[in-house]
Short mmCIF file of C-alpha atoms and ligand atoms in Angstrom, two decimals:
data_model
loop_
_atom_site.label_atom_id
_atom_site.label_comp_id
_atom_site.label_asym_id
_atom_site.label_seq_id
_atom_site.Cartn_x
_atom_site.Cartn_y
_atom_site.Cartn_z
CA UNK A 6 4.94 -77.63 -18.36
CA UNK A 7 1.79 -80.06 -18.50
CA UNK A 8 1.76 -79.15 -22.31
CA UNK A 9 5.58 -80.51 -22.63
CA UNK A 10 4.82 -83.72 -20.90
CA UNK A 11 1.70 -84.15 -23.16
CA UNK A 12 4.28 -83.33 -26.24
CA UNK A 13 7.08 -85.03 -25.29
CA UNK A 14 4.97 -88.64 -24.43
CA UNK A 15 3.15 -88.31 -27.20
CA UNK A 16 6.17 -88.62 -29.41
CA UNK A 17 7.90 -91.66 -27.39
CA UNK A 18 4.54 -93.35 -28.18
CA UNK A 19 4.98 -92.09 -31.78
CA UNK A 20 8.65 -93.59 -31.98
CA UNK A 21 7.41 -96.96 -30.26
CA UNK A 22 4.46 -97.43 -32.63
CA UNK A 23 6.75 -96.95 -35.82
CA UNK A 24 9.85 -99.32 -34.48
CA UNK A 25 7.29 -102.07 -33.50
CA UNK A 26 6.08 -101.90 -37.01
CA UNK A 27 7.86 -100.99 -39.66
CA UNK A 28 11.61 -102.04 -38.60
CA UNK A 29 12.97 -105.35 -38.77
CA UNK A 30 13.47 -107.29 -35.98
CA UNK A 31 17.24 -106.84 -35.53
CA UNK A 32 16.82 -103.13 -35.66
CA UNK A 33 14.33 -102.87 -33.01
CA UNK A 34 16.29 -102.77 -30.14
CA UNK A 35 18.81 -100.91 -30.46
CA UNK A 36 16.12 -98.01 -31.83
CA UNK A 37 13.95 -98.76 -28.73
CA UNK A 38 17.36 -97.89 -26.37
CA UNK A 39 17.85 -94.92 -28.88
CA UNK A 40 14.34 -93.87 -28.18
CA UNK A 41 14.36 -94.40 -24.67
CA UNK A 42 17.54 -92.23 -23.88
CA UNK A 43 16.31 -90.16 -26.21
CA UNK A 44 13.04 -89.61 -24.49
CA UNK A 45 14.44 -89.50 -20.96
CA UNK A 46 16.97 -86.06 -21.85
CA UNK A 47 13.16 -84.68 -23.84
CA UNK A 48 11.21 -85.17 -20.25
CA UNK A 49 14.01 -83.98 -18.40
CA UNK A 50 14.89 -80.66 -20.57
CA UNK A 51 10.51 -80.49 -20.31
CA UNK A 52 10.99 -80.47 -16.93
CA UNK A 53 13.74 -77.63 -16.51
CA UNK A 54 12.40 -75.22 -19.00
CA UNK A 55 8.93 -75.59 -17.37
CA UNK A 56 9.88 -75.36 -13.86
CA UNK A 57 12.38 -72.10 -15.39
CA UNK A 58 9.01 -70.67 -16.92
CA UNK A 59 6.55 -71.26 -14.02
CA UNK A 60 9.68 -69.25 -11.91
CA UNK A 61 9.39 -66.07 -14.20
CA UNK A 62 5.80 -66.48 -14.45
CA UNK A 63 5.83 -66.34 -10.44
CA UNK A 64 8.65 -63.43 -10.48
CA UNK A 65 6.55 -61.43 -13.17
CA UNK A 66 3.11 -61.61 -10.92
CA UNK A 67 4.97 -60.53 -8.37
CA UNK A 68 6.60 -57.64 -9.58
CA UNK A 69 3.00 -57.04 -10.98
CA UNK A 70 1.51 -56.96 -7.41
CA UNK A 71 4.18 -54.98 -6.13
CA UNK A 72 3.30 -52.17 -8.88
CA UNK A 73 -0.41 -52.67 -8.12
CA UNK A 74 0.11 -52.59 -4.14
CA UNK A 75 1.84 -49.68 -4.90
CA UNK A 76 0.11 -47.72 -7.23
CA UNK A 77 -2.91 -48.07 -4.76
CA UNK A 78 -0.97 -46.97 -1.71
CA UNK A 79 0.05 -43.84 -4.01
CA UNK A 80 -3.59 -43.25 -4.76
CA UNK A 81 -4.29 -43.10 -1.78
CA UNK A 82 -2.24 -40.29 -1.25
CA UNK A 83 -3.69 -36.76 -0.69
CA UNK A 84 -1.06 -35.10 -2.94
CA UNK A 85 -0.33 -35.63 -6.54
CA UNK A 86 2.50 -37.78 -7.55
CA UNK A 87 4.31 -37.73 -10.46
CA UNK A 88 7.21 -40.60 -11.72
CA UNK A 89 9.19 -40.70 -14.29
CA UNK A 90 12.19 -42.53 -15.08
CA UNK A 91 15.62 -41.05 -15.40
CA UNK A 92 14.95 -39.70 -19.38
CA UNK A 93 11.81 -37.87 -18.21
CA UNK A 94 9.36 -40.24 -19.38
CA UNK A 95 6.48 -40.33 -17.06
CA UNK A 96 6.20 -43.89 -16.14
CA UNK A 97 3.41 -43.16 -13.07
CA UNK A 98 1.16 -40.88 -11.68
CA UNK A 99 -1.83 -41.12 -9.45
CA UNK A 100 -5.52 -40.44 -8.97
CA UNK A 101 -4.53 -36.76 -7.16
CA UNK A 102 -2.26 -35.81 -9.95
CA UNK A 103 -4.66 -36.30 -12.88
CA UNK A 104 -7.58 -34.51 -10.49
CA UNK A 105 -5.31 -31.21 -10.19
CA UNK A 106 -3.97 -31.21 -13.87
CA UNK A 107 -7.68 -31.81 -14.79
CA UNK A 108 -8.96 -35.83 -16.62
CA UNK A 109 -8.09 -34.58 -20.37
CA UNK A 110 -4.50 -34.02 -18.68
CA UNK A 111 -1.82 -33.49 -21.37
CA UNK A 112 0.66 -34.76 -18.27
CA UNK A 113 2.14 -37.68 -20.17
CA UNK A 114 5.07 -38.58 -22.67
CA UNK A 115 8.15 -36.83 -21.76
CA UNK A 116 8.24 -34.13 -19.10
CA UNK A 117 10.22 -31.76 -21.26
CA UNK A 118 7.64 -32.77 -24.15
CA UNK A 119 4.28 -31.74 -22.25
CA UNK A 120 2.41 -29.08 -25.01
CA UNK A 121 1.36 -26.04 -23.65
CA UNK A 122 0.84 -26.19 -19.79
CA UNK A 123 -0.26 -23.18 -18.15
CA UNK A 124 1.95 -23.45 -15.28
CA UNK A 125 3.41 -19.75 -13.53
CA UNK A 126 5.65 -18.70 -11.12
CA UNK A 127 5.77 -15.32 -10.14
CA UNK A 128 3.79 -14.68 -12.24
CA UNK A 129 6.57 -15.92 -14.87
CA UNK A 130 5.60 -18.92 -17.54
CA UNK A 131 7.34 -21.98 -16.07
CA UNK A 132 8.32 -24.12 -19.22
CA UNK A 133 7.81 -28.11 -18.41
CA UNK A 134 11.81 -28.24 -18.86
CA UNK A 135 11.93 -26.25 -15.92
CA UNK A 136 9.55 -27.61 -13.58
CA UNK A 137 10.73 -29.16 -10.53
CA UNK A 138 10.87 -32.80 -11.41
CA UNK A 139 12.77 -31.88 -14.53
CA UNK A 140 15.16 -29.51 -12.51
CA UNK A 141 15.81 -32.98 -9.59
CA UNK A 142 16.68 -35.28 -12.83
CA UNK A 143 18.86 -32.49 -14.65
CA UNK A 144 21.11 -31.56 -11.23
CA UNK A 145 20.49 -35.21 -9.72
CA UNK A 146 19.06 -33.00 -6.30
CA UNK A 147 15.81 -32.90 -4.48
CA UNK A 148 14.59 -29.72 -5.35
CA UNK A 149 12.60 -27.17 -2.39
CA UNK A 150 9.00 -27.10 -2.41
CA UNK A 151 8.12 -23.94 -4.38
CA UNK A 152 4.70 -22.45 -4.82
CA UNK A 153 2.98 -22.36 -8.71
CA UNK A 154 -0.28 -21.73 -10.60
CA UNK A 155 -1.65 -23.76 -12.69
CA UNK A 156 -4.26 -22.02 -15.24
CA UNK A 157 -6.63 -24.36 -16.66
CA UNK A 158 -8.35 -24.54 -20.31
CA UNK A 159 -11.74 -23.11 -18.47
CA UNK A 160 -9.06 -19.66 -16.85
CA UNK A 161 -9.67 -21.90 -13.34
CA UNK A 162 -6.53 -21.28 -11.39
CA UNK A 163 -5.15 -23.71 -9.35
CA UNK A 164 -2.10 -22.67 -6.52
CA UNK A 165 -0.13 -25.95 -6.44
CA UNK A 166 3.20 -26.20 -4.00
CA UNK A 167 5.63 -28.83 -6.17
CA UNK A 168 8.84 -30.30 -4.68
CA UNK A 169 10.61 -33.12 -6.46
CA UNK A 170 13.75 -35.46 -5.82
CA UNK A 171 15.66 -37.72 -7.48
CA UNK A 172 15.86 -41.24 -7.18
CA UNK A 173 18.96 -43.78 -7.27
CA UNK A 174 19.90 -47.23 -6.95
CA UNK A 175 22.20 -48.90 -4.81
CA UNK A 176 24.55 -48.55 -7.18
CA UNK A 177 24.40 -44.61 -6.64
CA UNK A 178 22.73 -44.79 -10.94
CA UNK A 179 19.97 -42.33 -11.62
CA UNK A 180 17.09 -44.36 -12.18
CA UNK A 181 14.36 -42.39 -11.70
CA UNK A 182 12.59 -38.99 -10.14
CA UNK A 183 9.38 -38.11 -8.23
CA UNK A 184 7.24 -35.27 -7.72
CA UNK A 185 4.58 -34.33 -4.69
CA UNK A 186 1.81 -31.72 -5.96
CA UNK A 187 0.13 -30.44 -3.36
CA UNK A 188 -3.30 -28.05 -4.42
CA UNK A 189 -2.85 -25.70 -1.85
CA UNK A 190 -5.90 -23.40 -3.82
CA UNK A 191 -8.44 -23.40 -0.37
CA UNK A 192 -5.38 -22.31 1.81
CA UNK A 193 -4.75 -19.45 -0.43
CA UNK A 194 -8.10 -18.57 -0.41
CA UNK A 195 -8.71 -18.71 3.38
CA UNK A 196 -5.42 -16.30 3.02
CA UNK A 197 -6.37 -13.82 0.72
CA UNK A 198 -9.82 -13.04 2.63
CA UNK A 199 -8.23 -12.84 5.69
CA UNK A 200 -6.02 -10.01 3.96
CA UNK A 201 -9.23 -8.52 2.84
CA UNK A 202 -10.32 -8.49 6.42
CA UNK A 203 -6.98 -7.09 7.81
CA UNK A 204 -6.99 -3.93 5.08
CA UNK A 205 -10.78 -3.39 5.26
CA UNK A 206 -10.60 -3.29 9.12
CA UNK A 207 -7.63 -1.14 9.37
CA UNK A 208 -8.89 1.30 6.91
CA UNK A 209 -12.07 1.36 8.66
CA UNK A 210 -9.97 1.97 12.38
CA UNK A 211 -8.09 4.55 10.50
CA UNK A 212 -10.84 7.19 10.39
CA UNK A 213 -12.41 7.19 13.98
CA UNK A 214 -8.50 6.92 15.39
CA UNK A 215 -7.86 10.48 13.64
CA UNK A 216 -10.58 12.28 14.50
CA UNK A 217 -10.04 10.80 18.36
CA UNK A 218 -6.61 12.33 18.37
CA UNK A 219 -7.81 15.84 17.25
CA UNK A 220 -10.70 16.19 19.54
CA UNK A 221 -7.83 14.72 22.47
CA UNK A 222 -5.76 17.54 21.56
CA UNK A 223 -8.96 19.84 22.22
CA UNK A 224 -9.61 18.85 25.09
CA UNK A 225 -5.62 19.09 25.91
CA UNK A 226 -5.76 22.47 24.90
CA UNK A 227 -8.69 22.89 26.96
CA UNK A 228 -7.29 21.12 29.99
CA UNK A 229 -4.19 23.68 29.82
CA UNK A 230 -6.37 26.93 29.90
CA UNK A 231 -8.28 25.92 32.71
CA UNK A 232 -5.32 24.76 34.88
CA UNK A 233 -6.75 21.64 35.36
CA UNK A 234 -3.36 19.25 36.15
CA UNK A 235 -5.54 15.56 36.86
CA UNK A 236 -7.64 15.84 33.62
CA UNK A 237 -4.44 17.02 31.41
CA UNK A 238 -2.54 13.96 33.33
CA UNK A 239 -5.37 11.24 32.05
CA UNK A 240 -5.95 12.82 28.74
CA UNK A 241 -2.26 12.50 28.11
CA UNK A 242 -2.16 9.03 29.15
CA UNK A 243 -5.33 8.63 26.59
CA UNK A 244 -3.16 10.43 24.08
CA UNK A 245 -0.53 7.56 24.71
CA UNK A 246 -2.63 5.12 24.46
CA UNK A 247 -3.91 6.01 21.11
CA UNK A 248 -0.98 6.93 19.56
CA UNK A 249 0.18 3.26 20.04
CA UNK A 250 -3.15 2.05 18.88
CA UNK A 251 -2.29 3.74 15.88
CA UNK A 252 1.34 2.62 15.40
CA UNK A 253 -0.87 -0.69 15.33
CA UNK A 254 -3.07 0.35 12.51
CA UNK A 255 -0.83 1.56 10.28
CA UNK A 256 1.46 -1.65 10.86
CA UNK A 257 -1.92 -3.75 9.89
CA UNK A 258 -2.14 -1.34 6.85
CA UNK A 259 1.58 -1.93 5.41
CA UNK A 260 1.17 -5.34 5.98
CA UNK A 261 -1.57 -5.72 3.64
CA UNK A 262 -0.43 -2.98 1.07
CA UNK A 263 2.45 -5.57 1.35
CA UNK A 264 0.65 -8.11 0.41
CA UNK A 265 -0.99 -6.42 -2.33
CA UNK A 266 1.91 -4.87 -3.67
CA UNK A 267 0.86 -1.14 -3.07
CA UNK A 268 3.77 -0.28 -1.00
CA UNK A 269 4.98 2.74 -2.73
CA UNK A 270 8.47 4.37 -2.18
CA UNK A 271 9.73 7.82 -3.10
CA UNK A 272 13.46 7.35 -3.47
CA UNK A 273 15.56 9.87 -3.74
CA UNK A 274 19.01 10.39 -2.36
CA UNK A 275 19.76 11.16 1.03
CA UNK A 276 22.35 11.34 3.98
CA UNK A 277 21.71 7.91 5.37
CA UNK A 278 24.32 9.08 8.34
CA UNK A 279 22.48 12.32 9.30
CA UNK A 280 19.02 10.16 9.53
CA UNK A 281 20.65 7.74 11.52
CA UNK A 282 21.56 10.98 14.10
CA UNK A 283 18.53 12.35 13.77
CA UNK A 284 16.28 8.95 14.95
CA UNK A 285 18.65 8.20 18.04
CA UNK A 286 18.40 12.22 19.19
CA UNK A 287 14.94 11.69 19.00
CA UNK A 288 14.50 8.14 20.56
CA UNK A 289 16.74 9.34 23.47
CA UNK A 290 13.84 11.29 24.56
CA UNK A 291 11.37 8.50 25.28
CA UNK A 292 13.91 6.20 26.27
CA UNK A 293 14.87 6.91 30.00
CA UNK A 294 15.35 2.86 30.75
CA UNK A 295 18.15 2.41 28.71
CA UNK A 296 21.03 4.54 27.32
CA UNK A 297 20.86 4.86 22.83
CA UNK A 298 24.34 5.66 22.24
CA UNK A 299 25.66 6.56 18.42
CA UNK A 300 29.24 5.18 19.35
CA UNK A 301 30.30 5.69 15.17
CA UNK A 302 29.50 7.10 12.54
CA UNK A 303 30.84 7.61 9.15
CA UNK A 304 29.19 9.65 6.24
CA UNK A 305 27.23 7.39 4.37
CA UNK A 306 24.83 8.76 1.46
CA UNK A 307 22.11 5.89 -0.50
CA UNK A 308 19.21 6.48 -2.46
CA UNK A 309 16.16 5.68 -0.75
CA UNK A 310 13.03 6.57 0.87
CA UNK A 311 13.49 8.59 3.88
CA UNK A 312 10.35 8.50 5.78
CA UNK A 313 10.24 4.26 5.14
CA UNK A 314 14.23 4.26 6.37
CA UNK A 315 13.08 6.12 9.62
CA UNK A 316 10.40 3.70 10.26
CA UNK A 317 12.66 0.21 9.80
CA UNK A 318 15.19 2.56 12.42
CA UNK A 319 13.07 3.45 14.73
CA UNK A 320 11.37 -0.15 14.83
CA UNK A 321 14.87 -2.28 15.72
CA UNK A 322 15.62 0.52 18.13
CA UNK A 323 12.45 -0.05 19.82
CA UNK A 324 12.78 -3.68 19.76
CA UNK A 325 15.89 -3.17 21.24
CA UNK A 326 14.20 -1.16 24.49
CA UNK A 327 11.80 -2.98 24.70
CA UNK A 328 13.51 -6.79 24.69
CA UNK A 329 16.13 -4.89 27.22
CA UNK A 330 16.33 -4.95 30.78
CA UNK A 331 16.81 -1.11 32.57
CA UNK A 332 20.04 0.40 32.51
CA UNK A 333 22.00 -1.92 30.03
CA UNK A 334 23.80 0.03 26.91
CA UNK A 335 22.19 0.15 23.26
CA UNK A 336 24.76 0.59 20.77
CA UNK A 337 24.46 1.93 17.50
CA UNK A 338 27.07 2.37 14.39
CA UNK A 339 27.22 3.31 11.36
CA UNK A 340 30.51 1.96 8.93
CA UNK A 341 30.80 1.78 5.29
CA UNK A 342 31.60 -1.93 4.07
CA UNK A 343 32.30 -3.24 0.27
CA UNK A 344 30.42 -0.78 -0.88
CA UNK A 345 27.46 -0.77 1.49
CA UNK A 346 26.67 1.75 4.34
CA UNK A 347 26.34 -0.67 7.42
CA UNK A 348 23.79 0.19 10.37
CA UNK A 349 24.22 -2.16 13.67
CA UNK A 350 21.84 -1.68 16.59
CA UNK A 351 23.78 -4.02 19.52
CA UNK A 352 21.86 -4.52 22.85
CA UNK A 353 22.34 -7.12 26.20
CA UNK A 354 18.23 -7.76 25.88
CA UNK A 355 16.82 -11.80 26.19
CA UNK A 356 18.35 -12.74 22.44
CA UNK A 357 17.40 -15.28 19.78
CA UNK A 358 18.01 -18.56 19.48
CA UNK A 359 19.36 -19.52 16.41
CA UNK A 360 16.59 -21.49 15.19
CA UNK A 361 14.37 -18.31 15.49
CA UNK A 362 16.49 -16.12 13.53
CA UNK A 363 15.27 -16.58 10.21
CA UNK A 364 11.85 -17.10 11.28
CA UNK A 365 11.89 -13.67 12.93
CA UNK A 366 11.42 -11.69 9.62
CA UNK A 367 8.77 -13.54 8.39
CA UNK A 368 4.91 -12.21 8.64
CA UNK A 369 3.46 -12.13 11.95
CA UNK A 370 6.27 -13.96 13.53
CA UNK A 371 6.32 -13.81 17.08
CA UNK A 372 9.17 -15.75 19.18
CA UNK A 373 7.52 -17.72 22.03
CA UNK A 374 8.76 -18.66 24.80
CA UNK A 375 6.25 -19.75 27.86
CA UNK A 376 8.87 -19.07 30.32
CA UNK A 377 9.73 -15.57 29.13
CA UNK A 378 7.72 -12.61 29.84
CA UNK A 379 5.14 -11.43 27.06
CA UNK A 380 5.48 -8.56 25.38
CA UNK A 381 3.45 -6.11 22.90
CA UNK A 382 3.34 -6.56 19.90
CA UNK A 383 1.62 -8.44 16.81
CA UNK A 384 4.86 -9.45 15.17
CA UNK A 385 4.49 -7.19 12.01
CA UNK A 386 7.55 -4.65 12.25
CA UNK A 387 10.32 -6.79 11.52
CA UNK A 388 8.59 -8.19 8.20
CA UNK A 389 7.54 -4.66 7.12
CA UNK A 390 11.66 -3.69 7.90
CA UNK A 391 12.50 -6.78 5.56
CA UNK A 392 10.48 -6.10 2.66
CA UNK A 393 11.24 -1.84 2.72
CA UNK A 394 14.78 -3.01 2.86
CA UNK A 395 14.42 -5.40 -0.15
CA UNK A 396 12.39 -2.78 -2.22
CA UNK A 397 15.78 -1.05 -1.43
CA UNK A 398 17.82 -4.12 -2.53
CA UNK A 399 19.11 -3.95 0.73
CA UNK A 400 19.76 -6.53 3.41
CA UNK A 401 18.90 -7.16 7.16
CA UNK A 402 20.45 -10.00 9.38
CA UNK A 403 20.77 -10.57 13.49
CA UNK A 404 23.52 -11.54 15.12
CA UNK A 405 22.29 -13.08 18.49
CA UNK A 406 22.70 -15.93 21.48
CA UNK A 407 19.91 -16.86 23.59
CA UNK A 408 20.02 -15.04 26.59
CA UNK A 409 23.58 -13.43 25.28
CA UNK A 410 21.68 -10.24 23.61
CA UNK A 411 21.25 -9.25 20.15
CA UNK A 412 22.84 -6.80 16.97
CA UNK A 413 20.61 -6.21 14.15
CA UNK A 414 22.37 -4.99 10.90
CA UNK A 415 21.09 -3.39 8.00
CA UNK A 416 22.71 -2.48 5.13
CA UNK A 417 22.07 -0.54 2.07
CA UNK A 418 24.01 0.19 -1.44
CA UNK A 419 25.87 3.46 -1.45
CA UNK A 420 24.70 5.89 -3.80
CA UNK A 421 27.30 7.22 -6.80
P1 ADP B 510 6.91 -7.48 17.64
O1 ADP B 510 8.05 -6.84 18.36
O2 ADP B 510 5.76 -6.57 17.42
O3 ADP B 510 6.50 -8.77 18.23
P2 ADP B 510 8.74 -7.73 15.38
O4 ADP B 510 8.46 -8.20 14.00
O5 ADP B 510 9.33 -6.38 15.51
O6 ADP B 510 7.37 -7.87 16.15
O7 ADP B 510 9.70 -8.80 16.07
C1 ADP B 510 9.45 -10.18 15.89
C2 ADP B 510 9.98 -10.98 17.07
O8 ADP B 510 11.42 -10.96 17.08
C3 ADP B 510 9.58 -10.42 18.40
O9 ADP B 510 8.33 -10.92 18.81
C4 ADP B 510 10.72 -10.87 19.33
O10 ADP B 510 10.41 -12.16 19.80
C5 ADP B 510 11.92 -10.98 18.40
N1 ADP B 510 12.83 -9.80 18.56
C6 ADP B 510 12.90 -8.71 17.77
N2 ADP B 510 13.86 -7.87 18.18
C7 ADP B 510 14.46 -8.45 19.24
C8 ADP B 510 15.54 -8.07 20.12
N3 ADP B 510 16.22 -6.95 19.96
N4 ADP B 510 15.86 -8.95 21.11
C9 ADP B 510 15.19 -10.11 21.27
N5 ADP B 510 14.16 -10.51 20.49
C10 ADP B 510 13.78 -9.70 19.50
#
């Protein structure tokens, strides 16, 4: 504005020195009121296109601090962050996201542009046109966190957890979509050696527990020859005792065959009805609190494994006891539905509250609640039911109410 003024006076003075001497006399004035008016409407337009300028000048810092005070807050940030507008085009990222794609990042340009990023799910190639930020802009929805790896230049792997979500403006317009990256590498680690603890400990329990159970039967046998009723009483409690310890071990040892994906099945097709009669016979015997009843049953044949079938049986039944008080009913059916044989296992225990429901098939899950009574358990045989069931491309659900007992179902494709 300054450099208008200087302009703008500078010229009056021009027009003043050239009237006072070169026009005639008669001339002069009215040229001087031409000049004057003249440079009035110059030093007032100076003044409103300068003060206009200085304005933008002023909006433009601003809007330049805003970005800066931003950008630092987003540095600051222990996850990466990724922007881009609502074409793709990264417009942002921050210190966290170029440390976990690595300083040479190729993380720039157009999302759906990146060359060759090493990024896997499931062990499945994840193309950049896929990835999570890409996915929120094409479906204009946040998308779930989800968990990748990222496999550097050097073969360095990197486990990342990426959730993304659009961004609008208040006129409900698409204008842009961000990304949180969090390197989640140490917890996966910390995970993975406690899984080599759990299978190296349970394989190591494994071999004393067998030989203990022989040499118990020994002495059983022993016991029984010599009449001896007190020692066969303990030793039978012993025998108890480590026949749970074992259940234990061997729930510890699918859990991390599990997790290492050497779980094997032998399918083959079998009366899915006749196993179901077969468990409750059995589990009538050491149940004497409650009463099992098999109230329906319908012949049901599927293909699966029939030892693994047993075990996800027997282990609802016995949540059922033991999440019961004395004398109420279990009830247990079997129905064909759309194609599906249909198990249910109903009983008037404690429940689950809804929240819990979900959360009750997941690893080492227990429900707890400080004002209930504790029970056994290390929270291992509903996750181990879940995933034989899903090798089986089956399902499991619970019906329940707190405090209003529980049915389990599980269901299973009927085999041709
Ligand atoms: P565990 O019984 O060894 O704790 P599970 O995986 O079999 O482990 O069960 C997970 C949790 O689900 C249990 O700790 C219990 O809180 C809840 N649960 C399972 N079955 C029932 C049931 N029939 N009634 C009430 N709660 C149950």
């Amino acid at each position: 504005m300054r450099g208008g003024f200087i302009v703008a006076t500078h010229t009056i003075i021009y027009y003043l020195y050239i009237i006072f001497t070169r026009t005639p006399q008669v001339e002069s004035r009215t040229a001087l009121e031409t000049t004057l008016v003249l440079g009035s409407i110059y030093l007032i337009l100076v003044a409103i296109i300068g003060g206009l300028k200085q304005k933008i000048d002023n909006l433009l810092g601003q809007e330049q601090d805003e970005r800066r005070r931003l950008q630092s807050i987003v540095d600051q940030l222990p996850v990466g962050v990724l922007i881009t507008d609502a074409k793709g085009n990264i417009t942002q990222g921050n210190k966290k996201m170029i440390e976990i794609f690595g300083t040479h990042t190729k993380i720039k340009g157009r999302i759906g542009e990146i060359k060759d990023p090493n990024m896997y799910y499931n062990n499945r190639h994840v193309a950049p046109s896929q990835w999570p930020i890409a996915l929120a802009i094409s479906s204009g929805r946040p998308v779930k966190p989800k968990e990748f790896v990222y496999i550097h230049e050097n073969k360095r792997k990197t486990f990342l957890q990426i959730s993304a979500s659009p961004i609008y403006n208040s006129k409900n317009k698409l204008i842009a979509a961000v990304s949180v990256i969090s390197d989640i590498t140490l917890q996966k680690e910390h995970e993975e050696r406690k899984d080599d603890f759990v299978n190296m400990a349970s394989h190591e329990l494994k071999t004393p527990l067998t030989s203990m159970k022989l040499f118990l039967q020994l002495m059983l046998k022993h016991a029984g020859t010599n009449k001896d009723i007190h020692a066969q009483k303990l030793l039978k409690n012993i025998q108890n005792q480590t026949e749970r310890l074992q259940e234990l071990v061997n729930g510890l040892l699918d859990v991390s065959r599990l997790q290492t994906g050497k779980l094997t099945f032998k399918f083959e097709k079998m009366n899915f009805t006749e196993l179901v009669e077969e468990t409750v016979e059995e589990m009538k015997g050491s149940t004497k609190q409650q009463q099992l009843i098999l109230e329906k049953k319908v012949p049901a044949k599927i293909n699966g494994d029939r030892f693994r079938i047993y075990q996800v049986i027997t282990n609802i039944i016995n949540n059922a006891i033991k999440y019961s008080p004395k004398d109420t009913a279990i009830i247990v059916k079997v129905k064909k539905e759309k194609g599906n044989a249909v198990l249910s296992i109903k009983d008037q225990g404690m429940g689950i509250d809804k929240e819990q429901q979900k959360k009750i098939f997941e690893r080492l899950y227990q429900v707890s609640d400080p004002t209930a009574k504790t029970y056994p358990g290390l929270g291992m045989g509903l996750y181990i039911s879940s995933q034989i069931i899903k090798a089986h491309k089956g399902n499991i659900w619970v019906e329940s109410e707190k405090g209003q007992g529980s049915t389990f179902f599980i269901s299973f494709p009927l085999s041709k």
